[in-house]
């Protein structure tokens, strides 16, 4: 790729700034741009306002954005160490990114991947379900619904480049894309909610049915099945498996192919396939949120989550 000139850098930096302009009042932000390996590379930096101690705000970069306006797509990389777990702040920022993408005339598609090695996303942050207050739980679940509605219901092309583990909510994000490529290796992907003592919400289930079919979903959800890349390929949970060193290249090849399809026809087709599934959640958002709050407040669920959290903390053999 040609070295970016000053004009394209300025545009890039403006894009990074734009991504951050409309954050909620809880979030302040700043952005910067730099060149890495001749690629346009911008960081989206989020500063969490710490109301208890204004002198010590926590600073995190949750996303890296590489934008290729000349080719019509961008790469969005999750960067929330250690495992890209989905908490309220991360989802809020992701939703802002998704809004900006949807509004962009220059971006036809997005490659979703992770900047962290061996992990795409560990799914919902379990701490958002464990001993939470109702207000926070409501905000969290609402943000998650929004992420899925924006992603699954987007007109843009989304390609998931799954570079590691992708359980539960991580699998939901990947399934919400149009095409999935996963790295070969000792990784797992699937909806494992039953193993946490939780029933997968109906829109997780419907997304999986739309991806791998009813019978496979019926088995997968009851068993909380986590698939290896090879198993995932066999049931069409992913569309390709590749070596790690060519993951992004393969995703870019697919993106070029998808971008070459007449846009309006592709968008109308995508929307006709997904509209009913998305509308179902939109019609039931409030009751779905109430179910989440009611469910996570049950003693039995809290006990399950406690056990799961403790098991995760145990030293690995
Ligand atoms: C009707 C409606 C009803 C609605 C009812 C509600 C429905 C909810 C639906 C739920 C959807 C979900 O996504 S539930 C989330 C499901 N997710 C999971 O089960 C993944 C659990 N995590 C893992 O399996 C592993 O961490 C994995 C992702 C493979 C990575 O393994 P690694 O060895 O690389 O890393 P680890 O050492 O395990 O993890 C590193 C640290 O990250 C933490 N960590 C890992 N996953 C985490 C997570 N999801 N949330 C928080 N923290 C996590 C660990 O505790 C460690 O913390 P330290 O020890 O402190 O460093």
GROMACS .gro file of C-alpha atoms and ligand atoms in nm:
model
  378
    1UNK     CA    1   0.000   0.000   0.000
    2UNK     CA    2   0.122   0.353  -0.080
    3UNK     CA    3   0.245   0.566   0.205
    4UNK     CA    4  -0.044   0.781   0.326
    5UNK     CA    5  -0.005   1.151   0.247
    6UNK     CA    6  -0.074   1.437   0.485
    7UNK     CA    7  -0.425   1.487   0.349
    8UNK     CA    8  -0.526   1.129   0.412
    9UNK     CA    9  -0.368   1.146   0.757
   10UNK     CA   10  -0.573   1.454   0.839
   11UNK     CA   11  -0.888   1.281   0.717
   12UNK     CA   12  -0.797   0.979   0.927
   13UNK     CA   13  -0.737   1.185   1.234
   14UNK     CA   14  -1.071   1.362   1.178
   15UNK     CA   15  -1.239   1.022   1.151
   16UNK     CA   16  -1.083   0.915   1.480
   17UNK     CA   17  -1.203   1.239   1.639
   18UNK     CA   18  -1.550   1.195   1.491
   19UNK     CA   19  -1.574   0.848   1.633
   20UNK     CA   20  -1.546   0.999   1.975
   21UNK     CA   21  -1.749   1.319   1.950
   22UNK     CA   22  -2.087   1.202   2.065
   23UNK     CA   23  -2.005   1.002   2.373
   24UNK     CA   24  -2.236   0.997   2.670
   25UNK     CA   25  -2.166   1.247   2.944
   26UNK     CA   26  -2.008   0.967   3.150
   27UNK     CA   27  -1.726   0.946   2.901
   28UNK     CA   28  -1.468   1.198   2.796
   29UNK     CA   29  -1.232   1.116   2.518
   30UNK     CA   30  -0.942   1.201   2.300
   31UNK     CA   31  -0.792   1.049   1.992
   32UNK     CA   32  -0.468   1.039   1.804
   33UNK     CA   33  -0.338   0.905   1.477
   34UNK     CA   34  -0.013   0.749   1.371
   35UNK     CA   35   0.136   0.549   1.090
   36UNK     CA   36   0.232   0.188   1.145
   37UNK     CA   37   0.392  -0.018   0.871
   38UNK     CA   38   0.269   0.220   0.600
   39UNK     CA   39  -0.090   0.166   0.711
   40UNK     CA   40  -0.339   0.420   0.829
   41UNK     CA   41  -0.372   0.337   1.194
   42UNK     CA   42  -0.569   0.526   1.449
   43UNK     CA   43  -0.642   0.464   1.810
   44UNK     CA   44  -0.965   0.538   1.980
   45UNK     CA   45  -0.885   0.627   2.333
   46UNK     CA   46  -1.144   0.634   2.605
   47UNK     CA   47  -1.102   0.799   2.940
   48UNK     CA   48  -1.341   0.680   3.200
   49UNK     CA   49  -1.450   0.963   3.422
   50UNK     CA   50  -1.383   0.857   3.775
   51UNK     CA   51  -1.625   1.057   3.984
   52UNK     CA   52  -1.479   0.929   4.311
   53UNK     CA   53  -1.133   1.063   4.232
   54UNK     CA   54  -1.108   1.316   3.952
   55UNK     CA   55  -0.732   1.331   3.986
   56UNK     CA   56  -0.686   0.971   3.878
   57UNK     CA   57  -0.894   0.881   3.573
   58UNK     CA   58  -0.843   0.533   3.432
   59UNK     CA   59  -0.719   0.546   3.075
   60UNK     CA   60  -0.782   0.264   2.832
   61UNK     CA   61  -0.764   0.215   2.459
   62UNK     CA   62  -1.046  -0.024   2.386
   63UNK     CA   63  -1.030  -0.021   2.006
   64UNK     CA   64  -0.782   0.025   1.726
   65UNK     CA   65  -0.919   0.146   1.396
   66UNK     CA   66  -0.745   0.101   1.061
   67UNK     CA   67  -0.926   0.276   0.782
   68UNK     CA   68  -0.884   0.212   0.410
   69UNK     CA   69  -1.116   0.469   0.258
   70UNK     CA   70  -0.975   0.414  -0.091
   71UNK     CA   71  -1.085   0.050  -0.065
   72UNK     CA   72  -1.407   0.123   0.121
   73UNK     CA   73  -1.351  -0.071   0.441
   74UNK     CA   74  -1.194  -0.055   0.783
   75UNK     CA   75  -1.052  -0.292   1.041
   76UNK     CA   76  -1.185  -0.257   1.396
   77UNK     CA   77  -0.975  -0.433   1.659
   78UNK     CA   78  -1.092  -0.502   2.012
   79UNK     CA   79  -0.827  -0.417   2.267
   80UNK     CA   80  -0.968  -0.466   2.614
   81UNK     CA   81  -0.714  -0.678   2.798
   82UNK     CA   82  -0.704  -0.944   2.913
   83UNK     CA   83  -0.992  -1.109   2.720
   84UNK     CA   84  -1.209  -0.840   2.552
   85UNK     CA   85  -1.492  -0.911   2.794
   86UNK     CA   86  -1.801  -0.706   2.715
   87UNK     CA   87  -1.880  -0.463   2.995
   88UNK     CA   88  -2.096  -0.151   2.990
   89UNK     CA   89  -1.814   0.089   2.903
   90UNK     CA   90  -1.680  -0.129   2.622
   91UNK     CA   91  -2.026  -0.184   2.473
   92UNK     CA   92  -2.105   0.188   2.496
   93UNK     CA   93  -1.795   0.271   2.298
   94UNK     CA   94  -1.858  -0.010   2.051
   95UNK     CA   95  -2.208   0.127   1.991
   96UNK     CA   96  -2.064   0.470   1.913
   97UNK     CA   97  -1.822   0.310   1.668
   98UNK     CA   98  -2.109   0.118   1.505
   99UNK     CA   99  -2.316   0.436   1.469
  100UNK     CA  100  -2.029   0.616   1.299
  101UNK     CA  101  -1.970   0.323   1.067
  102UNK     CA  102  -2.337   0.311   0.970
  103UNK     CA  103  -2.336   0.682   0.892
  104UNK     CA  104  -2.011   0.676   0.693
  105UNK     CA  105  -2.051   0.709   0.317
  106UNK     CA  106  -1.693   0.595   0.257
  107UNK     CA  107  -1.706   0.272   0.456
  108UNK     CA  108  -1.890  -0.022   0.300
  109UNK     CA  109  -1.757  -0.286   0.533
  110UNK     CA  110  -1.573  -0.364   0.853
  111UNK     CA  111  -1.337  -0.644   0.951
  112UNK     CA  112  -1.393  -0.714   1.320
  113UNK     CA  113  -1.100  -0.871   1.498
  114UNK     CA  114  -0.899  -0.854   1.818
  115UNK     CA  115  -0.570  -0.682   1.884
  116UNK     CA  116  -0.505  -0.932   2.167
  117UNK     CA  117  -0.342  -1.264   2.084
  118UNK     CA  118  -0.544  -1.587   2.112
  119UNK     CA  119  -0.869  -1.420   2.206
  120UNK     CA  120  -1.148  -1.269   1.998
  121UNK     CA  121  -1.379  -1.203   2.293
  122UNK     CA  122  -1.459  -1.391   2.614
  123UNK     CA  123  -1.820  -1.273   2.587
  124UNK     CA  124  -2.012  -1.082   2.848
  125UNK     CA  125  -1.813  -0.962   3.142
  126UNK     CA  126  -1.931  -1.196   3.411
  127UNK     CA  127  -1.883  -0.922   3.669
  128UNK     CA  128  -2.170  -0.735   3.497
  129UNK     CA  129  -2.401  -1.016   3.605
  130UNK     CA  130  -2.257  -1.093   3.947
  131UNK     CA  131  -2.392  -0.895   4.244
  132UNK     CA  132  -2.490  -0.598   4.028
  133UNK     CA  133  -2.731  -0.318   4.112
  134UNK     CA  134  -3.050  -0.304   3.908
  135UNK     CA  135  -2.962   0.031   3.748
  136UNK     CA  136  -2.625  -0.086   3.623
  137UNK     CA  137  -2.776  -0.417   3.507
  138UNK     CA  138  -3.040  -0.232   3.307
  139UNK     CA  139  -2.781  -0.005   3.144
  140UNK     CA  140  -2.559  -0.300   3.066
  141UNK     CA  141  -2.832  -0.515   2.911
  142UNK     CA  142  -2.970  -0.221   2.713
  143UNK     CA  143  -2.621  -0.151   2.574
  144UNK     CA  144  -2.580  -0.516   2.476
  145UNK     CA  145  -2.917  -0.520   2.300
  146UNK     CA  146  -2.813  -0.207   2.114
  147UNK     CA  147  -2.484  -0.361   2.006
  148UNK     CA  148  -2.661  -0.664   1.862
  149UNK     CA  149  -2.935  -0.460   1.693
  150UNK     CA  150  -2.675  -0.231   1.535
  151UNK     CA  151  -2.445  -0.513   1.431
  152UNK     CA  152  -2.689  -0.782   1.321
  153UNK     CA  153  -2.919  -0.521   1.167
  154UNK     CA  154  -2.644  -0.323   0.994
  155UNK     CA  155  -2.653  -0.261   0.620
  156UNK     CA  156  -2.275  -0.265   0.606
  157UNK     CA  157  -2.062  -0.572   0.542
  158UNK     CA  158  -1.911  -0.721   0.858
  159UNK     CA  159  -1.645  -0.990   0.840
  160UNK     CA  160  -1.528  -1.150   1.164
  161UNK     CA  161  -1.160  -1.240   1.170
  162UNK     CA  162  -1.170  -1.464   1.476
  163UNK     CA  163  -0.814  -1.485   1.602
  164UNK     CA  164  -0.877  -1.691   1.915
  165UNK     CA  165  -1.136  -1.797   2.170
  166UNK     CA  166  -1.487  -1.671   2.113
  167UNK     CA  167  -1.730  -1.810   2.369
  168UNK     CA  168  -2.084  -1.690   2.442
  169UNK     CA  169  -2.118  -1.315   2.374
  170UNK     CA  170  -1.798  -1.338   2.166
  171UNK     CA  171  -1.967  -1.598   1.950
  172UNK     CA  172  -2.276  -1.376   1.928
  173UNK     CA  173  -2.064  -1.089   1.792
  174UNK     CA  174  -1.902  -1.321   1.537
  175UNK     CA  175  -2.237  -1.474   1.433
  176UNK     CA  176  -2.378  -1.125   1.384
  177UNK     CA  177  -2.126  -1.065   1.106
  178UNK     CA  178  -2.184  -1.166   0.744
  179UNK     CA  179  -1.881  -1.392   0.711
  180UNK     CA  180  -1.653  -1.561   0.964
  181UNK     CA  181  -1.293  -1.668   0.926
  182UNK     CA  182  -1.129  -1.836   1.225
  183UNK     CA  183  -0.767  -1.907   1.303
  184UNK     CA  184  -0.672  -2.274   1.333
  185UNK     CA  185  -0.546  -2.364   1.679
  186UNK     CA  186  -0.658  -2.467   2.027
  187UNK     CA  187  -0.948  -2.222   2.028
  188UNK     CA  188  -1.317  -2.257   2.108
  189UNK     CA  189  -1.627  -2.087   1.981
  190UNK     CA  190  -1.990  -2.138   2.075
  191UNK     CA  191  -2.275  -2.044   2.306
  192UNK     CA  192  -2.181  -2.209   2.636
  193UNK     CA  193  -2.437  -2.033   2.855
  194UNK     CA  194  -2.590  -2.353   2.999
  195UNK     CA  195  -2.249  -2.435   3.148
  196UNK     CA  196  -2.277  -2.114   3.351
  197UNK     CA  197  -2.626  -2.215   3.464
  198UNK     CA  198  -2.781  -1.960   3.226
  199UNK     CA  199  -3.030  -1.995   2.942
  200UNK     CA  200  -2.915  -1.818   2.628
  201UNK     CA  201  -3.151  -1.529   2.550
  202UNK     CA  202  -3.391  -1.583   2.257
  203UNK     CA  203  -3.201  -1.346   2.028
  204UNK     CA  204  -2.873  -1.532   2.090
  205UNK     CA  205  -3.062  -1.851   2.002
  206UNK     CA  206  -3.223  -1.701   1.692
  207UNK     CA  207  -2.890  -1.570   1.566
  208UNK     CA  208  -2.745  -1.917   1.603
  209UNK     CA  209  -3.043  -2.081   1.431
  210UNK     CA  210  -2.999  -1.840   1.140
  211UNK     CA  211  -2.631  -1.933   1.124
  212UNK     CA  212  -2.615  -2.311   1.173
  213UNK     CA  213  -2.979  -2.427   1.156
  214UNK     CA  214  -3.234  -2.546   1.410
  215UNK     CA  215  -3.118  -2.899   1.489
  216UNK     CA  216  -2.752  -2.811   1.540
  217UNK     CA  217  -2.854  -2.512   1.754
  218UNK     CA  218  -3.082  -2.730   1.964
  219UNK     CA  219  -2.790  -2.956   2.049
  220UNK     CA  220  -2.534  -2.677   2.078
  221UNK     CA  221  -2.740  -2.468   2.319
  222UNK     CA  222  -2.844  -2.749   2.550
  223UNK     CA  223  -2.491  -2.885   2.569
  224UNK     CA  224  -2.333  -2.540   2.588
  225UNK     CA  225  -2.110  -2.668   2.312
  226UNK     CA  226  -1.781  -2.499   2.245
  227UNK     CA  227  -1.656  -2.594   1.899
  228UNK     CA  228  -1.298  -2.628   1.782
  229UNK     CA  229  -1.230  -2.437   1.457
  230UNK     CA  230  -1.261  -2.762   1.259
  231UNK     CA  231  -1.592  -2.851   1.426
  232UNK     CA  232  -1.718  -2.496   1.375
  233UNK     CA  233  -1.636  -2.518   1.005
  234UNK     CA  234  -1.817  -2.852   0.975
  235UNK     CA  235  -2.144  -2.700   1.104
  236UNK     CA  236  -2.100  -2.365   0.922
  237UNK     CA  237  -2.052  -2.173   1.244
  238UNK     CA  238  -1.749  -2.033   1.065
  239UNK     CA  239  -1.704  -2.011   0.689
  240UNK     CA  240  -1.328  -2.064   0.669
  241UNK     CA  241  -1.041  -2.169   0.892
  242UNK     CA  242  -0.692  -2.044   0.815
  243UNK     CA  243  -0.345  -2.016   0.962
  244UNK     CA  244  -0.299  -1.720   1.192
  245UNK     CA  245  -0.047  -1.548   0.966
  246UNK     CA  246  -0.296  -1.512   0.680
  247UNK     CA  247  -0.612  -1.435   0.879
  248UNK     CA  248  -0.635  -1.065   0.799
  249UNK     CA  249  -0.523  -1.116   0.439
  250UNK     CA  250  -0.804  -1.371   0.388
  251UNK     CA  251  -1.054  -1.140   0.555
  252UNK     CA  252  -0.943  -0.858   0.324
  253UNK     CA  253  -0.984  -1.082   0.020
  254UNK     CA  254  -1.339  -1.164   0.126
  255UNK     CA  255  -1.408  -0.798   0.196
  256UNK     CA  256  -1.299  -0.699  -0.155
  257UNK     CA  257  -1.532  -0.965  -0.294
  258UNK     CA  258  -1.829  -0.853  -0.082
  259UNK     CA  259  -1.760  -0.486  -0.160
  260UNK     CA  260  -1.774  -0.562  -0.534
  261UNK     CA  261  -2.143  -0.665  -0.515
  262UNK     CA  262  -2.390  -0.388  -0.611
  263UNK     CA  263  -2.444  -0.217  -0.277
  264UNK     CA  264  -2.818  -0.148  -0.278
  265UNK     CA  265  -2.907  -0.499  -0.396
  266UNK     CA  266  -2.682  -0.656  -0.132
  267UNK     CA  267  -2.815  -0.429   0.143
  268UNK     CA  268  -3.178  -0.498   0.056
  269UNK     CA  269  -3.106  -0.871   0.047
  270UNK     CA  270  -2.930  -0.865   0.384
  271UNK     CA  271  -3.205  -0.662   0.540
  272UNK     CA  272  -3.473  -0.897   0.404
  273UNK     CA  273  -3.290  -1.191   0.565
  274UNK     CA  274  -3.242  -1.030   0.908
  275UNK     CA  275  -3.529  -0.785   0.955
  276UNK     CA  276  -3.771  -1.025   1.126
  277UNK     CA  277  -3.511  -1.150   1.374
  278UNK     CA  278  -3.409  -0.797   1.472
  279UNK     CA  279  -3.770  -0.675   1.491
  280UNK     CA  280  -3.850  -0.949   1.739
  281UNK     CA  281  -3.604  -0.811   1.994
  282UNK     CA  282  -3.696  -0.450   1.921
  283UNK     CA  283  -4.057  -0.535   2.005
  284UNK     CA  284  -3.956  -0.702   2.332
  285UNK     CA  285  -3.662  -0.499   2.455
  286UNK     CA  286  -3.817  -0.394   2.781
  287UNK     CA  287  -3.944  -0.735   2.883
  288UNK     CA  288  -3.613  -0.888   2.776
  289UNK     CA  289  -3.430  -0.645   3.005
  290UNK     CA  290  -3.668  -0.721   3.289
  291UNK     CA  291  -3.605  -1.092   3.237
  292UNK     CA  292  -3.230  -1.030   3.257
  293UNK     CA  293  -3.264  -0.836   3.582
  294UNK     CA  294  -3.503  -1.087   3.734
  295UNK     CA  295  -3.290  -1.380   3.622
  296UNK     CA  296  -2.959  -1.242   3.745
  297UNK     CA  297  -3.107  -1.153   4.081
  298UNK     CA  298  -3.198  -1.513   4.156
  299UNK     CA  299  -2.994  -1.671   4.434
  300UNK     CA  300  -2.939  -1.984   4.228
  301UNK     CA  301  -2.794  -1.783   3.939
  302UNK     CA  302  -2.570  -1.581   4.168
  303UNK     CA  303  -2.446  -1.906   4.320
  304UNK     CA  304  -2.372  -2.046   3.973
  305UNK     CA  305  -2.189  -1.730   3.869
  306UNK     CA  306  -1.989  -1.728   4.193
  307UNK     CA  307  -1.878  -2.085   4.131
  308UNK     CA  308  -1.788  -2.003   3.771
  309UNK     CA  309  -1.585  -1.699   3.875
  310UNK     CA  310  -1.401  -1.902   4.137
  311UNK     CA  311  -1.326  -2.176   3.885
  312UNK     CA  312  -1.181  -1.916   3.646
  313UNK     CA  313  -0.950  -1.790   3.921
  314UNK     CA  314  -0.809  -2.135   3.996
  315UNK     CA  315  -0.448  -2.177   3.886
  316UNK     CA  316  -0.430  -2.360   3.554
  317UNK     CA  317  -0.261  -2.698   3.534
  318LIG     C1  318  -3.429  -1.471   2.985
  318LIG     C2  319  -3.313  -1.378   2.982
  318LIG     C3  320  -3.211  -1.425   3.079
  318LIG     C4  321  -3.082  -1.362   3.049
  318LIG     C5  322  -2.976  -1.431   3.126
  318LIG     C6  323  -2.842  -1.376   3.098
  318LIG     C7  324  -2.786  -1.430   2.973
  318LIG     C8  325  -2.641  -1.396   2.961
  318LIG     C9  326  -2.579  -1.455   2.842
  318LIG    C10  327  -2.437  -1.469   2.866
  318LIG    C11  328  -2.347  -1.449   2.775
  318LIG    C12  329  -2.203  -1.450   2.801
  318LIG     O1  330  -2.124  -1.407   2.722
  318LIG     S1  331  -2.150  -1.510   2.950
  318LIG    C13  332  -1.975  -1.512   2.948
  318LIG    C14  333  -1.928  -1.647   2.901
  318LIG     N1  334  -1.787  -1.645   2.888
  318LIG    C15  335  -1.713  -1.745   2.926
  318LIG     O2  336  -1.762  -1.846   2.977
  318LIG    C16  337  -1.566  -1.731   2.907
  318LIG    C17  338  -1.491  -1.759   3.033
  318LIG     N2  339  -1.349  -1.742   3.007
  318LIG    C18  340  -1.276  -1.840   2.954
  318LIG     O3  341  -1.320  -1.950   2.922
  318LIG    C19  342  -1.130  -1.811   2.938
  318LIG     O4  343  -1.097  -1.697   3.016
  318LIG    C20  344  -1.089  -1.783   2.794
  318LIG    C21  345  -1.179  -1.683   2.725
  318LIG    C22  346  -1.093  -1.917   2.715
  318LIG    C23  347  -0.943  -1.728   2.790
  318LIG     O5  348  -0.860  -1.814   2.861
  318LIG     P1  349  -0.716  -1.765   2.905
  318LIG     O6  350  -0.646  -1.882   2.967
  318LIG     O7  351  -0.650  -1.698   2.791
  318LIG     O8  352  -0.741  -1.649   3.010
  318LIG     P2  353  -0.788  -1.665   3.162
  318LIG     O9  354  -0.666  -1.676   3.248
  318LIG    O10  355  -0.893  -1.770   3.177
  318LIG    O11  356  -0.860  -1.525   3.185
  318LIG    C24  357  -0.786  -1.407   3.203
  318LIG    C25  358  -0.860  -1.321   3.301
  318LIG    O12  359  -0.984  -1.280   3.242
  318LIG    C26  360  -1.091  -1.316   3.328
  318LIG     N3  361  -1.206  -1.349   3.244
  318LIG    C27  362  -1.214  -1.442   3.148
  318LIG     N4  363  -1.334  -1.442   3.092
  318LIG    C28  364  -1.406  -1.348   3.155
  318LIG    C29  365  -1.539  -1.299   3.141
  318LIG     N5  366  -1.623  -1.347   3.050
  318LIG     N6  367  -1.580  -1.201   3.223
  318LIG    C30  368  -1.495  -1.151   3.314
  318LIG     N7  369  -1.370  -1.191   3.332
  318LIG    C31  370  -1.325  -1.289   3.252
  318LIG    C32  371  -1.038  -1.435   3.407
  318LIG    O13  372  -1.107  -1.450   3.527
  318LIG    C33  373  -0.896  -1.395   3.430
  318LIG    O14  374  -0.893  -1.300   3.534
  318LIG     P3  375  -0.772  -1.291   3.636
  318LIG    O15  376  -0.756  -1.428   3.696
  318LIG    O16  377  -0.817  -1.187   3.733
  318LIG    O17  378  -0.656  -1.251   3.550
   0.00000   0.00000   0.00000
